[in-house]
Amino acid sequence: MTIEARGDIPVVKALFDAARAARECAHAPYSRFKVGAALLDEQGRIHAGCNVENAAYPQGVCAEAGALSALVLAGGTRLQAVLVVGAGDKLCTPCGGCRQKLREFGADTLPVLIADPTGLRAQFTLGELLPESFGPDHLDTPAPEARP
C-alpha cells in the first residue's frame, strides 16, 4: 500500500515542503546538484537535511545522511517515511550508502518517495531499493533502546 493510499496526503505535503526547503540550503558548489531529504519518525516528527559538498569530494554529506543525523539528535529511532527532492530528468533516489543508512532505522516496507522541486515523481519501498539487505536484525545484539 502506498503512503497516499493510507490517507497520509498532509504528511506527504509536509515532507515535500521540508525536503524542498532543505534542498534550497544545500551546499553544492562543485556539482551544482542540490538535494533535500525529509524523514518522518515514529513520533510523527519531520527531520530534514541537505547535501553538503566539499572540495575533497569523498568528504561530502548526502541529504539523507544529514536528515538521519537530525533524527538521531532529536531522539528518533524509527523511520516511517522518507522523501527526497532533486532536480533533473532522472529520478533522484538515495545512493547505495544512504539506502544502507536508511535501513538502520527503517524496515523493508519503508515508503521512499522521490520528487523534483515541482512535486512527487515516484514511490518505492526501501526493500525495492535495497533488496535482501543487511540490517540490525542480522546481528546477535539487542536492539538499541530509545533515549528518554
C-alpha positions as a Markdown table, in Angstrom:
| # | Residue | x | y | z |
|---|---|---|---|---|
| 1 | Met | 0.0 | 0.0 | 0.0 |
| 2 | Thr | 1.3 | 3.4 | -0.9 |
| 3 | Ile | 1.6 | 6.2 | 1.7 |
| 4 | Glu | -1.1 | 8.2 | -0.3 |
| 5 | Ala | -3.4 | 5.2 | -0.2 |
| 6 | Arg | -3.2 | 5.2 | 3.6 |
| 7 | Gly | -4.6 | 8.7 | 3.6 |
| 8 | Asp | -1.3 | 10.4 | 4.5 |
| 9 | Ile | -1.5 | 13.3 | 2.0 |
| 10 | Pro | -1.0 | 16.1 | 4.6 |
| 11 | Val | 2.1 | 14.2 | 5.8 |
| 12 | Val | 3.4 | 13.8 | 2.2 |
| 13 | Lys | 3.0 | 17.6 | 1.7 |
| 14 | Ala | 4.8 | 18.4 | 4.9 |
| 15 | Leu | 7.6 | 16.0 | 4.0 |
| 16 | Phe | 7.8 | 17.6 | 0.5 |
| 17 | Asp | 7.8 | 21.1 | 1.8 |
| 18 | Ala | 10.6 | 20.3 | 4.3 |
| 19 | Ala | 12.7 | 18.5 | 1.7 |
| 20 | Arg | 12.3 | 21.2 | -0.8 |
| 21 | Ala | 13.2 | 23.9 | 1.7 |
| 22 | Ala | 16.3 | 21.9 | 2.8 |
| 23 | Arg | 17.3 | 21.5 | -0.9 |
| 24 | Glu | 17.5 | 25.3 | -1.2 |
| 25 | Cys | 20.0 | 25.3 | 1.6 |
| 26 | Ala | 22.3 | 22.7 | 0.0 |
| 27 | His | 26.0 | 23.5 | -0.4 |
| 28 | Ala | 26.7 | 22.1 | -3.9 |
| 29 | Pro | 29.3 | 24.5 | -5.5 |
| 30 | Tyr | 31.0 | 21.7 | -7.4 |
| 31 | Ser | 28.3 | 19.5 | -8.8 |
| 32 | Arg | 25.6 | 22.2 | -8.7 |
| 33 | Phe | 23.2 | 19.2 | -7.9 |
| 34 | Lys | 21.2 | 20.2 | -4.8 |
| 35 | Val | 19.3 | 17.5 | -2.9 |
| 36 | Gly | 17.0 | 17.8 | 0.1 |
| 37 | Ala | 15.6 | 15.0 | 2.2 |
| 38 | Ala | 12.9 | 14.8 | 4.9 |
| 39 | Leu | 12.3 | 11.9 | 7.2 |
| 40 | Leu | 9.2 | 11.1 | 9.3 |
| 41 | Asp | 10.0 | 9.4 | 12.6 |
| 42 | Glu | 7.9 | 7.2 | 14.9 |
| 43 | Gln | 6.6 | 10.2 | 16.8 |
| 44 | Gly | 5.3 | 12.0 | 13.7 |
| 45 | Arg | 8.2 | 14.5 | 13.6 |
| 46 | Ile | 9.9 | 15.6 | 10.4 |
| 47 | His | 13.7 | 15.8 | 10.2 |
| 48 | Ala | 15.3 | 17.5 | 7.1 |
| 49 | Gly | 18.8 | 17.5 | 5.6 |
| 50 | Cys | 20.6 | 18.8 | 2.6 |
| 51 | Asn | 23.7 | 17.7 | 0.7 |
| 52 | Val | 26.9 | 19.4 | 1.7 |
| 53 | Glu | 29.8 | 19.1 | -0.8 |
| 54 | Asn | 33.4 | 19.5 | 0.0 |
| 55 | Ala | 36.4 | 20.3 | -2.2 |
| 56 | Ala | 37.8 | 16.9 | -1.2 |
| 57 | Tyr | 34.9 | 15.1 | -2.9 |
| 58 | Pro | 34.7 | 12.0 | -0.8 |
| 59 | Gln | 34.2 | 14.1 | 2.3 |
| 60 | Gly | 30.7 | 15.4 | 1.3 |
| 61 | Val | 27.5 | 14.5 | 3.1 |
| 62 | Cys | 24.3 | 13.3 | 1.4 |
| 63 | Ala | 21.0 | 14.9 | 2.2 |
| 64 | Glu | 19.6 | 11.7 | 3.7 |
| 65 | Ala | 22.6 | 11.3 | 6.0 |
| 66 | Gly | 22.2 | 14.9 | 7.3 |
| 67 | Ala | 18.5 | 14.2 | 7.9 |
| 68 | Leu | 19.4 | 11.0 | 9.7 |
| 69 | Ser | 21.7 | 12.9 | 12.0 |
| 70 | Ala | 18.9 | 15.3 | 12.8 |
| 71 | Leu | 16.6 | 12.4 | 13.6 |
| 72 | Val | 19.1 | 10.8 | 16.0 |
| 73 | Leu | 19.9 | 14.1 | 17.6 |
| 74 | Ala | 16.1 | 14.6 | 18.3 |
| 75 | Gly | 15.9 | 11.1 | 19.8 |
| 76 | Gly | 14.2 | 9.4 | 16.9 |
| 77 | Thr | 14.8 | 5.7 | 16.4 |
| 78 | Arg | 12.5 | 4.5 | 13.6 |
| 79 | Leu | 11.6 | 5.8 | 10.2 |
| 80 | Gln | 8.0 | 5.9 | 8.9 |
| 81 | Ala | 8.6 | 7.6 | 5.6 |
| 82 | Val | 11.4 | 9.3 | 3.5 |
| 83 | Leu | 11.1 | 11.9 | 0.8 |
| 84 | Val | 14.0 | 13.0 | -1.4 |
| 85 | Val | 13.9 | 16.1 | -3.7 |
| 86 | Gly | 16.4 | 16.5 | -6.5 |
| 87 | Ala | 16.1 | 18.1 | -10.0 |
| 88 | Gly | 16.8 | 16.6 | -13.4 |
| 89 | Asp | 15.2 | 14.2 | -15.9 |
| 90 | Lys | 16.2 | 11.1 | -14.0 |
| 91 | Leu | 14.8 | 10.1 | -10.6 |
| 92 | Cys | 17.0 | 11.3 | -7.6 |
| 93 | Thr | 16.9 | 8.1 | -5.5 |
| 94 | Pro | 19.1 | 7.6 | -2.4 |
| 95 | Cys | 22.6 | 6.4 | -3.2 |
| 96 | Gly | 23.7 | 3.0 | -2.1 |
| 97 | Gly | 25.3 | 4.2 | 1.0 |
| 98 | Cys | 22.2 | 6.2 | 2.0 |
| 99 | Arg | 20.0 | 3.2 | 1.3 |
| 100 | Gln | 22.0 | 1.2 | 3.8 |
| 101 | Lys | 21.9 | 4.1 | 6.3 |
| 102 | Leu | 18.1 | 4.3 | 6.0 |
| 103 | Arg | 18.0 | 0.5 | 6.6 |
| 104 | Glu | 19.5 | 1.1 | 10.1 |
| 105 | Phe | 16.3 | 2.9 | 11.0 |
| 106 | Gly | 13.7 | 1.6 | 8.6 |
| 107 | Ala | 12.0 | -1.7 | 7.6 |
| 108 | Asp | 11.8 | -3.2 | 4.1 |
| 109 | Thr | 8.3 | -1.7 | 3.8 |
| 110 | Leu | 9.5 | 1.9 | 4.5 |
| 111 | Pro | 8.0 | 4.2 | 1.9 |
| 112 | Val | 10.7 | 6.2 | 0.0 |
| 113 | Leu | 9.1 | 9.0 | -2.1 |
| 114 | Ile | 11.0 | 10.6 | -4.9 |
| 115 | Ala | 10.3 | 14.2 | -6.0 |
| 116 | Asp | 11.6 | 17.1 | -8.0 |
| 117 | Pro | 11.0 | 20.7 | -7.0 |
| 118 | Thr | 7.6 | 20.6 | -8.6 |
| 119 | Gly | 6.2 | 17.5 | -6.9 |
| 120 | Leu | 6.2 | 13.7 | -6.5 |
| 121 | Arg | 7.5 | 11.6 | -9.3 |
| 122 | Ala | 7.8 | 8.0 | -7.8 |
| 123 | Gln | 7.4 | 5.9 | -4.7 |
| 124 | Phe | 9.4 | 2.8 | -3.7 |
| 125 | Thr | 9.8 | 0.7 | -0.6 |
| 126 | Leu | 13.2 | 0.5 | 0.9 |
| 127 | Gly | 13.1 | -3.2 | 0.2 |
| 128 | Glu | 12.7 | -2.5 | -3.5 |
| 129 | Leu | 15.7 | -0.1 | -3.5 |
| 130 | Leu | 17.8 | -2.4 | -1.2 |
| 131 | Pro | 16.6 | -6.0 | -1.7 |
| 132 | Glu | 17.8 | -8.7 | 0.7 |
| 133 | Ser | 19.5 | -6.0 | 2.8 |
| 134 | Phe | 21.7 | -6.5 | 5.9 |
| 135 | Gly | 20.4 | -4.7 | 9.0 |
| 136 | Pro | 20.4 | -4.6 | 12.7 |
| 137 | Asp | 18.2 | -7.7 | 12.9 |
| 138 | His | 21.1 | -9.8 | 11.5 |
| 139 | Leu | 23.3 | -9.0 | 14.5 |
| 140 | Asp | 23.2 | -11.0 | 17.7 |
| 141 | Thr | 22.8 | -8.0 | 19.9 |
| 142 | Pro | 19.8 | -6.4 | 21.5 |
| 143 | Ala | 18.2 | -3.5 | 19.6 |
| 144 | Pro | 19.1 | -0.1 | 20.9 |
| 145 | Glu | 16.6 | 1.4 | 23.3 |
| 146 | Ala | 15.0 | 4.7 | 22.7 |
| 147 | Arg | 16.5 | 7.5 | 24.7 |
| 148 | Pro | 14.3 | 9.5 | 27.1 |
